Amino acid sequence: VYARAAVPRDVVVLAVNHAGHGDRAAVSGAGAWAIPGAEVPVNRALADAIRARVPFLTVDDRAHAGEHSLELQLPFLHARRPDLRIVPISLSWLDWAECRTLGEAVAAAVGEVCGDDGLVVASTDLSHYLPQSVANIKDRRALECVLALDGAALLARCDEEDISMCGRVPTAATIAAARARGAARAELVDYRTSGDVSGDFGAVVGYAGVLFLA
């Protein structure tokens, strides 16, 4: 995905709050995030523009403490764009109406602050610790909703079919942002499981890369 995407200077990263610490929708209050060999500054103007549009979005670093899902995206983004600036947002549970509110606010704020030059990234895995054959089926069902640009269906399907996609909420909000910014289609760049690397197909984690395109 990162090889295919045009990475602009400003990127909003929507990620998972696995532990549930802090507020359920939280921007980092830090001025920069450290990665090996560099620091990635936070675009506070863009963060403030998003917060002004979302009443339930707070500044709370408790939601980011000890969490990996956002920070693991940063070395890839920084490699593609060394002058990168980010807005780090951590999410636990939101319903579809809140995901849509957040996604549309992100799209509007990016348009206001960055013009057409902004990117929204969702961080997620797919199924967790299932046999490969079962994971493939559940992951396909979740990806059907993502590829249809249907965030509401994604949340409902993960709940109804017990699909352990940890970043369903960031992904649904990103779908809303993509649609608000004119995305008309989605492309599955690749799908794999941990078993494709480890050779252990008894309990795998699923991964996919998807681009939202005009």
PDB file of C-alpha atoms in Angstrom:
ATOM      1  CA  VAL A   1       0.000   0.000   0.000  1.00  0.00           C
ATOM      2  CA  TYR A   2       2.681   2.509   0.959  1.00  0.00           C
ATOM      3  CA  ALA A   3       4.627   1.784  -2.209  1.00  0.00           C
ATOM      4  CA  ARG A   4       1.499   2.508  -4.230  1.00  0.00           C
ATOM      5  CA  ALA A   5       0.189   5.532  -2.314  1.00  0.00           C
ATOM      6  CA  ALA A   6       1.235   9.117  -2.863  1.00  0.00           C
ATOM      7  CA  VAL A   7       2.143  10.131   0.681  1.00  0.00           C
ATOM      8  CA  PRO A   8       1.727  13.890   1.257  1.00  0.00           C
ATOM      9  CA  ARG A   9       3.295  15.835   4.083  1.00  0.00           C
ATOM     10  CA  ASP A  10       0.202  15.714   6.316  1.00  0.00           C
ATOM     11  CA  VAL A  11      -1.330  12.380   7.353  1.00  0.00           C
ATOM     12  CA  VAL A  12      -4.143  11.641   9.799  1.00  0.00           C
ATOM     13  CA  VAL A  13      -3.640   8.189  11.336  1.00  0.00           C
ATOM     14  CA  LEU A  14      -6.701   6.534  12.886  1.00  0.00           C
ATOM     15  CA  ALA A  15      -5.697   3.612  15.060  1.00  0.00           C
ATOM     16  CA  VAL A  16      -6.928   1.182  17.702  1.00  0.00           C
ATOM     17  CA  ASN A  17      -6.948   1.669  21.454  1.00  0.00           C
ATOM     18  CA  HIS A  18      -6.593  -2.022  22.323  1.00  0.00           C
ATOM     19  CA  ALA A  19      -6.371  -1.560  26.101  1.00  0.00           C
ATOM     20  CA  GLY A  20      -9.215   0.924  26.391  1.00  0.00           C
ATOM     21  CA  HIS A  21      -7.228   3.363  28.528  1.00  0.00           C
ATOM     22  CA  GLY A  22      -8.188   7.028  28.436  1.00  0.00           C
ATOM     23  CA  ASP A  23     -10.925   8.529  26.295  1.00  0.00           C
ATOM     24  CA  ARG A  24     -12.499   6.517  23.500  1.00  0.00           C
ATOM     25  CA  ALA A  25     -11.601   9.051  20.801  1.00  0.00           C
ATOM     26  CA  ALA A  26      -8.374  10.884  21.554  1.00  0.00           C
ATOM     27  CA  VAL A  27      -5.763  12.979  19.791  1.00  0.00           C
ATOM     28  CA  SER A  28      -2.244  12.816  21.154  1.00  0.00           C
ATOM     29  CA  GLY A  29      -1.177  15.978  22.933  1.00  0.00           C
ATOM     30  CA  ALA A  30       2.492  15.368  22.136  1.00  0.00           C
ATOM     31  CA  GLY A  31       4.394  17.754  19.897  1.00  0.00           C
ATOM     32  CA  ALA A  32       6.148  14.900  18.096  1.00  0.00           C
ATOM     33  CA  TRP A  33       6.362  11.104  18.022  1.00  0.00           C
ATOM     34  CA  ALA A  34       9.754   9.396  18.138  1.00  0.00           C
ATOM     35  CA  ILE A  35      10.661   6.606  15.750  1.00  0.00           C
ATOM     36  CA  PRO A  36      14.100   5.027  15.310  1.00  0.00           C
ATOM     37  CA  GLY A  37      16.388   7.740  13.963  1.00  0.00           C
ATOM     38  CA  ALA A  38      13.802  10.519  13.698  1.00  0.00           C
ATOM     39  CA  GLU A  39      10.968  12.463  15.257  1.00  0.00           C
ATOM     40  CA  VAL A  40       7.666  12.957  13.451  1.00  0.00           C
ATOM     41  CA  PRO A  41       5.982  16.265  14.372  1.00  0.00           C
ATOM     42  CA  VAL A  42       2.265  16.541  15.071  1.00  0.00           C
ATOM     43  CA  ASN A  43       0.320  19.023  12.934  1.00  0.00           C
ATOM     44  CA  ARG A  44      -1.485  20.813  15.749  1.00  0.00           C
ATOM     45  CA  ALA A  45      -3.424  23.126  13.420  1.00  0.00           C
ATOM     46  CA  LEU A  46      -4.935  20.143  11.631  1.00  0.00           C
ATOM     47  CA  ALA A  47      -5.582  18.335  14.921  1.00  0.00           C
ATOM     48  CA  ASP A  48      -7.383  21.405  16.292  1.00  0.00           C
ATOM     49  CA  ALA A  49      -9.456  21.745  13.118  1.00  0.00           C
ATOM     50  CA  ILE A  50     -10.619  18.138  13.488  1.00  0.00           C
ATOM     51  CA  ARG A  51     -11.366  18.524  17.209  1.00  0.00           C
ATOM     52  CA  ALA A  52     -13.426  21.658  16.572  1.00  0.00           C
ATOM     53  CA  ARG A  53     -15.790  19.557  14.452  1.00  0.00           C
ATOM     54  CA  VAL A  54     -16.080  16.496  16.734  1.00  0.00           C
ATOM     55  CA  PRO A  55     -17.545  17.048  20.201  1.00  0.00           C
ATOM     56  CA  PHE A  56     -16.474  13.635  21.527  1.00  0.00           C
ATOM     57  CA  LEU A  57     -12.835  13.910  20.362  1.00  0.00           C
ATOM     58  CA  THR A  58     -10.471  14.922  23.178  1.00  0.00           C
ATOM     59  CA  VAL A  59      -6.759  15.412  23.780  1.00  0.00           C
ATOM     60  CA  ASP A  60      -5.708  12.471  25.937  1.00  0.00           C
ATOM     61  CA  ASP A  61      -2.317  10.780  25.879  1.00  0.00           C
ATOM     62  CA  ARG A  62      -3.543   8.012  28.182  1.00  0.00           C
ATOM     63  CA  ALA A  63      -5.277   6.548  25.143  1.00  0.00           C
ATOM     64  CA  HIS A  64      -1.934   6.387  23.308  1.00  0.00           C
ATOM     65  CA  ALA A  65       0.288   5.117  26.126  1.00  0.00           C
ATOM     66  CA  GLY A  66       1.617   1.615  25.506  1.00  0.00           C
ATOM     67  CA  GLU A  67      -0.339   1.290  22.253  1.00  0.00           C
ATOM     68  CA  HIS A  68       1.346  -0.041  19.107  1.00  0.00           C
ATOM     69  CA  SER A  69      -1.248   0.220  16.348  1.00  0.00           C
ATOM     70  CA  LEU A  70      -0.547   3.833  15.420  1.00  0.00           C
ATOM     71  CA  GLU A  71       3.187   3.974  15.922  1.00  0.00           C
ATOM     72  CA  LEU A  72       3.876   0.958  13.713  1.00  0.00           C
ATOM     73  CA  GLN A  73       2.610   2.926  10.695  1.00  0.00           C
ATOM     74  CA  LEU A  74       5.053   5.789  11.214  1.00  0.00           C
ATOM     75  CA  PRO A  75       8.326   4.251   9.937  1.00  0.00           C
ATOM     76  CA  PHE A  76       6.599   3.331   6.665  1.00  0.00           C
ATOM     77  CA  LEU A  77       5.085   6.790   6.253  1.00  0.00           C
ATOM     78  CA  HIS A  78       8.363   8.481   7.206  1.00  0.00           C
ATOM     79  CA  ALA A  79      10.306   6.379   4.693  1.00  0.00           C
ATOM     80  CA  ARG A  80       7.978   7.571   1.952  1.00  0.00           C
ATOM     81  CA  ARG A  81       7.843  11.173   3.213  1.00  0.00           C
ATOM     82  CA  PRO A  82      10.731  12.316   5.449  1.00  0.00           C
ATOM     83  CA  ASP A  83       9.102  15.723   6.146  1.00  0.00           C
ATOM     84  CA  LEU A  84       5.965  13.963   7.393  1.00  0.00           C
ATOM     85  CA  ARG A  85       3.573  15.581   9.878  1.00  0.00           C
ATOM     86  CA  ILE A  86       0.826  13.565  11.539  1.00  0.00           C
ATOM     87  CA  VAL A  87      -2.390  13.797  13.503  1.00  0.00           C
ATOM     88  CA  PRO A  88      -2.406  10.728  15.809  1.00  0.00           C
ATOM     89  CA  ILE A  89      -5.939   9.649  16.785  1.00  0.00           C
ATOM     90  CA  SER A  90      -6.648   6.633  18.988  1.00  0.00           C
ATOM     91  CA  LEU A  91     -10.113   5.034  18.943  1.00  0.00           C
ATOM     92  CA  SER A  92     -11.835   2.414  21.052  1.00  0.00           C
ATOM     93  CA  TRP A  93     -15.563   1.859  20.531  1.00  0.00           C
ATOM     94  CA  LEU A  94     -17.648   4.240  18.385  1.00  0.00           C
ATOM     95  CA  ASP A  95     -20.948   3.459  16.708  1.00  0.00           C
ATOM     96  CA  TRP A  96     -21.494   4.062  13.014  1.00  0.00           C
ATOM     97  CA  ALA A  97     -22.996   7.535  13.470  1.00  0.00           C
ATOM     98  CA  GLU A  98     -19.921   8.587  15.451  1.00  0.00           C
ATOM     99  CA  CYS A  99     -17.547   6.977  12.933  1.00  0.00           C
ATOM    100  CA  ARG A 100     -19.269   8.913  10.161  1.00  0.00           C
ATOM    101  CA  THR A 101     -19.120  12.155  12.153  1.00  0.00           C
ATOM    102  CA  LEU A 102     -15.410  11.683  12.789  1.00  0.00           C
ATOM    103  CA  GLY A 103     -14.603  10.629   9.236  1.00  0.00           C
ATOM    104  CA  GLU A 104     -16.486  13.516   7.665  1.00  0.00           C
ATOM    105  CA  ALA A 105     -14.851  15.937  10.112  1.00  0.00           C
ATOM    106  CA  VAL A 106     -11.410  14.616   9.211  1.00  0.00           C
ATOM    107  CA  ALA A 107     -12.203  15.064   5.509  1.00  0.00           C
ATOM    108  CA  ALA A 108     -13.449  18.625   6.040  1.00  0.00           C
ATOM    109  CA  ALA A 109     -10.491  19.609   8.225  1.00  0.00           C
ATOM    110  CA  VAL A 110      -7.970  18.142   5.787  1.00  0.00           C
ATOM    111  CA  GLY A 111      -9.633  20.113   3.004  1.00  0.00           C
ATOM    112  CA  GLU A 112      -9.551  23.304   5.071  1.00  0.00           C
ATOM    113  CA  VAL A 113      -5.971  23.034   6.325  1.00  0.00           C
ATOM    114  CA  CYS A 114      -4.234  21.001   3.601  1.00  0.00           C
ATOM    115  CA  GLY A 115      -6.371  21.474   0.498  1.00  0.00           C
ATOM    116  CA  ASP A 116      -6.216  18.364  -1.639  1.00  0.00           C
ATOM    117  CA  ASP A 117      -2.847  17.432  -0.136  1.00  0.00           C
ATOM    118  CA  GLY A 118      -3.707  15.170   2.791  1.00  0.00           C
ATOM    119  CA  LEU A 119      -3.977  11.462   3.544  1.00  0.00           C
ATOM    120  CA  VAL A 120      -6.007   9.402   6.024  1.00  0.00           C
ATOM    121  CA  VAL A 121      -4.638   6.035   7.167  1.00  0.00           C
ATOM    122  CA  ALA A 122      -6.455   3.354   9.183  1.00  0.00           C
ATOM    123  CA  SER A 123      -4.430   0.833  11.178  1.00  0.00           C
ATOM    124  CA  THR A 124      -5.917  -2.628  11.742  1.00  0.00           C
ATOM    125  CA  ASP A 125      -5.409  -6.372  11.609  1.00  0.00           C
ATOM    126  CA  LEU A 126      -8.120  -8.769  10.456  1.00  0.00           C
ATOM    127  CA  SER A 127      -8.930 -12.117  12.138  1.00  0.00           C
ATOM    128  CA  HIS A 128      -6.897 -13.214  15.147  1.00  0.00           C
ATOM    129  CA  TYR A 129      -5.609 -16.693  16.036  1.00  0.00           C
ATOM    130  CA  LEU A 130      -7.908 -18.798  13.872  1.00  0.00           C
ATOM    131  CA  PRO A 131      -7.036 -21.687  11.540  1.00  0.00           C
ATOM    132  CA  GLN A 132      -6.069 -20.386   8.115  1.00  0.00           C
ATOM    133  CA  SER A 133      -9.181 -21.761   6.415  1.00  0.00           C
ATOM    134  CA  VAL A 134     -11.514 -20.054   8.908  1.00  0.00           C
ATOM    135  CA  ALA A 135      -9.558 -16.793   8.922  1.00  0.00           C
ATOM    136  CA  ASN A 136      -9.715 -16.610   5.132  1.00  0.00           C
ATOM    137  CA  ILE A 137     -13.509 -16.841   5.198  1.00  0.00           C
ATOM    138  CA  LYS A 138     -13.998 -14.279   7.975  1.00  0.00           C
ATOM    139  CA  ASP A 139     -11.447 -11.894   6.486  1.00  0.00           C
ATOM    140  CA  ARG A 140     -13.130 -12.094   3.088  1.00  0.00           C
ATOM    141  CA  ARG A 141     -16.455 -11.198   4.692  1.00  0.00           C
ATOM    142  CA  ALA A 142     -14.970  -8.118   6.381  1.00  0.00           C
ATOM    143  CA  LEU A 143     -13.106  -7.065   3.255  1.00  0.00           C
ATOM    144  CA  GLU A 144     -16.308  -7.268   1.202  1.00  0.00           C
ATOM    145  CA  CYS A 145     -17.656  -4.367   3.275  1.00  0.00           C
ATOM    146  CA  VAL A 146     -14.404  -2.397   3.060  1.00  0.00           C
ATOM    147  CA  LEU A 147     -14.227  -2.811  -0.710  1.00  0.00           C
ATOM    148  CA  ALA A 148     -17.875  -1.734  -0.977  1.00  0.00           C
ATOM    149  CA  LEU A 149     -17.001   1.458   0.982  1.00  0.00           C
ATOM    150  CA  ASP A 150     -19.667   0.511   3.517  1.00  0.00           C
ATOM    151  CA  GLY A 151     -18.528   1.372   7.025  1.00  0.00           C
ATOM    152  CA  ALA A 152     -21.899   0.697   8.630  1.00  0.00           C
ATOM    153  CA  ALA A 153     -21.997  -2.809   7.154  1.00  0.00           C
ATOM    154  CA  LEU A 154     -18.421  -3.438   8.307  1.00  0.00           C
ATOM    155  CA  LEU A 155     -19.266  -2.684  11.939  1.00  0.00           C
ATOM    156  CA  ALA A 156     -22.448  -4.740  11.802  1.00  0.00           C
ATOM    157  CA  ARG A 157     -20.848  -7.723  10.084  1.00  0.00           C
ATOM    158  CA  CYS A 158     -17.888  -7.878  12.468  1.00  0.00           C
ATOM    159  CA  ASP A 159     -20.340  -7.902  15.366  1.00  0.00           C
ATOM    160  CA  GLU A 160     -22.836 -10.362  13.899  1.00  0.00           C
ATOM    161  CA  GLU A 161     -20.265 -12.806  12.505  1.00  0.00           C
ATOM    162  CA  ASP A 162     -17.701 -12.571  15.336  1.00  0.00           C
ATOM    163  CA  ILE A 163     -14.918 -11.198  13.130  1.00  0.00           C
ATOM    164  CA  SER A 164     -12.067 -10.090  15.394  1.00  0.00           C
ATOM    165  CA  MET A 165     -10.927  -7.166  13.225  1.00  0.00           C
ATOM    166  CA  CYS A 166      -9.444  -4.949  15.932  1.00  0.00           C
ATOM    167  CA  GLY A 167      -9.481  -1.760  13.839  1.00  0.00           C
ATOM    168  CA  ARG A 168     -13.030  -1.966  12.545  1.00  0.00           C
ATOM    169  CA  VAL A 169     -13.803   1.461  14.061  1.00  0.00           C
ATOM    170  CA  PRO A 170     -10.774   3.288  12.564  1.00  0.00           C
ATOM    171  CA  THR A 171     -11.483   1.574   9.258  1.00  0.00           C
ATOM    172  CA  ALA A 172     -15.157   2.569   9.272  1.00  0.00           C
ATOM    173  CA  ALA A 173     -14.223   6.176  10.069  1.00  0.00           C
ATOM    174  CA  THR A 174     -11.629   6.154   7.300  1.00  0.00           C
ATOM    175  CA  ILE A 175     -14.230   4.850   4.850  1.00  0.00           C
ATOM    176  CA  ALA A 176     -16.459   7.785   5.838  1.00  0.00           C
ATOM    177  CA  ALA A 177     -13.544  10.185   5.307  1.00  0.00           C
ATOM    178  CA  ALA A 178     -12.706   8.616   1.958  1.00  0.00           C
ATOM    179  CA  ARG A 179     -16.295   8.882   0.744  1.00  0.00           C
ATOM    180  CA  ALA A 180     -16.486  12.506   1.900  1.00  0.00           C
ATOM    181  CA  ARG A 181     -13.324  13.230  -0.074  1.00  0.00           C
ATOM    182  CA  GLY A 182     -14.777  11.712  -3.239  1.00  0.00           C
ATOM    183  CA  ALA A 183     -13.610   8.090  -3.162  1.00  0.00           C
ATOM    184  CA  ALA A 184     -15.684   5.997  -5.539  1.00  0.00           C
ATOM    185  CA  ARG A 185     -13.951   2.632  -5.245  1.00  0.00           C
ATOM    186  CA  ALA A 186     -11.511   0.607  -3.187  1.00  0.00           C
ATOM    187  CA  GLU A 187      -8.723  -1.679  -4.342  1.00  0.00           C
ATOM    188  CA  LEU A 188      -7.338  -4.650  -2.430  1.00  0.00           C
ATOM    189  CA  VAL A 189      -3.577  -4.403  -2.897  1.00  0.00           C
ATOM    190  CA  ASP A 190      -2.759  -7.635  -1.051  1.00  0.00           C
ATOM    191  CA  TYR A 191      -4.076 -10.059   1.543  1.00  0.00           C
ATOM    192  CA  ARG A 192      -1.954 -12.444   3.607  1.00  0.00           C
ATOM    193  CA  THR A 193      -1.894 -14.128   6.984  1.00  0.00           C
ATOM    194  CA  SER A 194       0.884 -14.645   9.479  1.00  0.00           C
ATOM    195  CA  GLY A 195       0.925 -18.276   8.372  1.00  0.00           C
ATOM    196  CA  ASP A 196       2.206 -17.199   4.955  1.00  0.00           C
ATOM    197  CA  VAL A 197       5.363 -16.042   6.746  1.00  0.00           C
ATOM    198  CA  SER A 198       5.662 -18.412   9.703  1.00  0.00           C
ATOM    199  CA  GLY A 199       4.369 -21.587   8.065  1.00  0.00           C
ATOM    200  CA  ASP A 200       2.070 -22.155  11.069  1.00  0.00           C
ATOM    201  CA  PHE A 201      -1.471 -22.230   9.670  1.00  0.00           C
ATOM    202  CA  GLY A 202      -3.103 -23.462  12.877  1.00  0.00           C
ATOM    203  CA  ALA A 203      -3.609 -20.026  14.459  1.00  0.00           C
ATOM    204  CA  VAL A 204      -3.061 -17.082  12.129  1.00  0.00           C
ATOM    205  CA  VAL A 205      -3.610 -13.331  12.093  1.00  0.00           C
ATOM    206  CA  GLY A 206      -4.960 -11.796   8.884  1.00  0.00           C
ATOM    207  CA  TYR A 207      -3.654  -8.651   7.197  1.00  0.00           C
ATOM    208  CA  ALA A 208      -4.775  -6.674   4.162  1.00  0.00           C
ATOM    209  CA  GLY A 209      -3.784  -3.497   2.382  1.00  0.00           C
ATOM    210  CA  VAL A 210      -6.543  -1.451   0.732  1.00  0.00           C
ATOM    211  CA  LEU A 211      -6.455   1.818  -1.207  1.00  0.00           C
ATOM    212  CA  PHE A 212      -9.486   4.116  -1.511  1.00  0.00           C
ATOM    213  CA  LEU A 213      -9.540   5.759  -4.913  1.00  0.00           C
ATOM    214  CA  ALA A 214     -11.531   8.408  -6.755  1.00  0.00           C
TER     215      ALA A 214
END
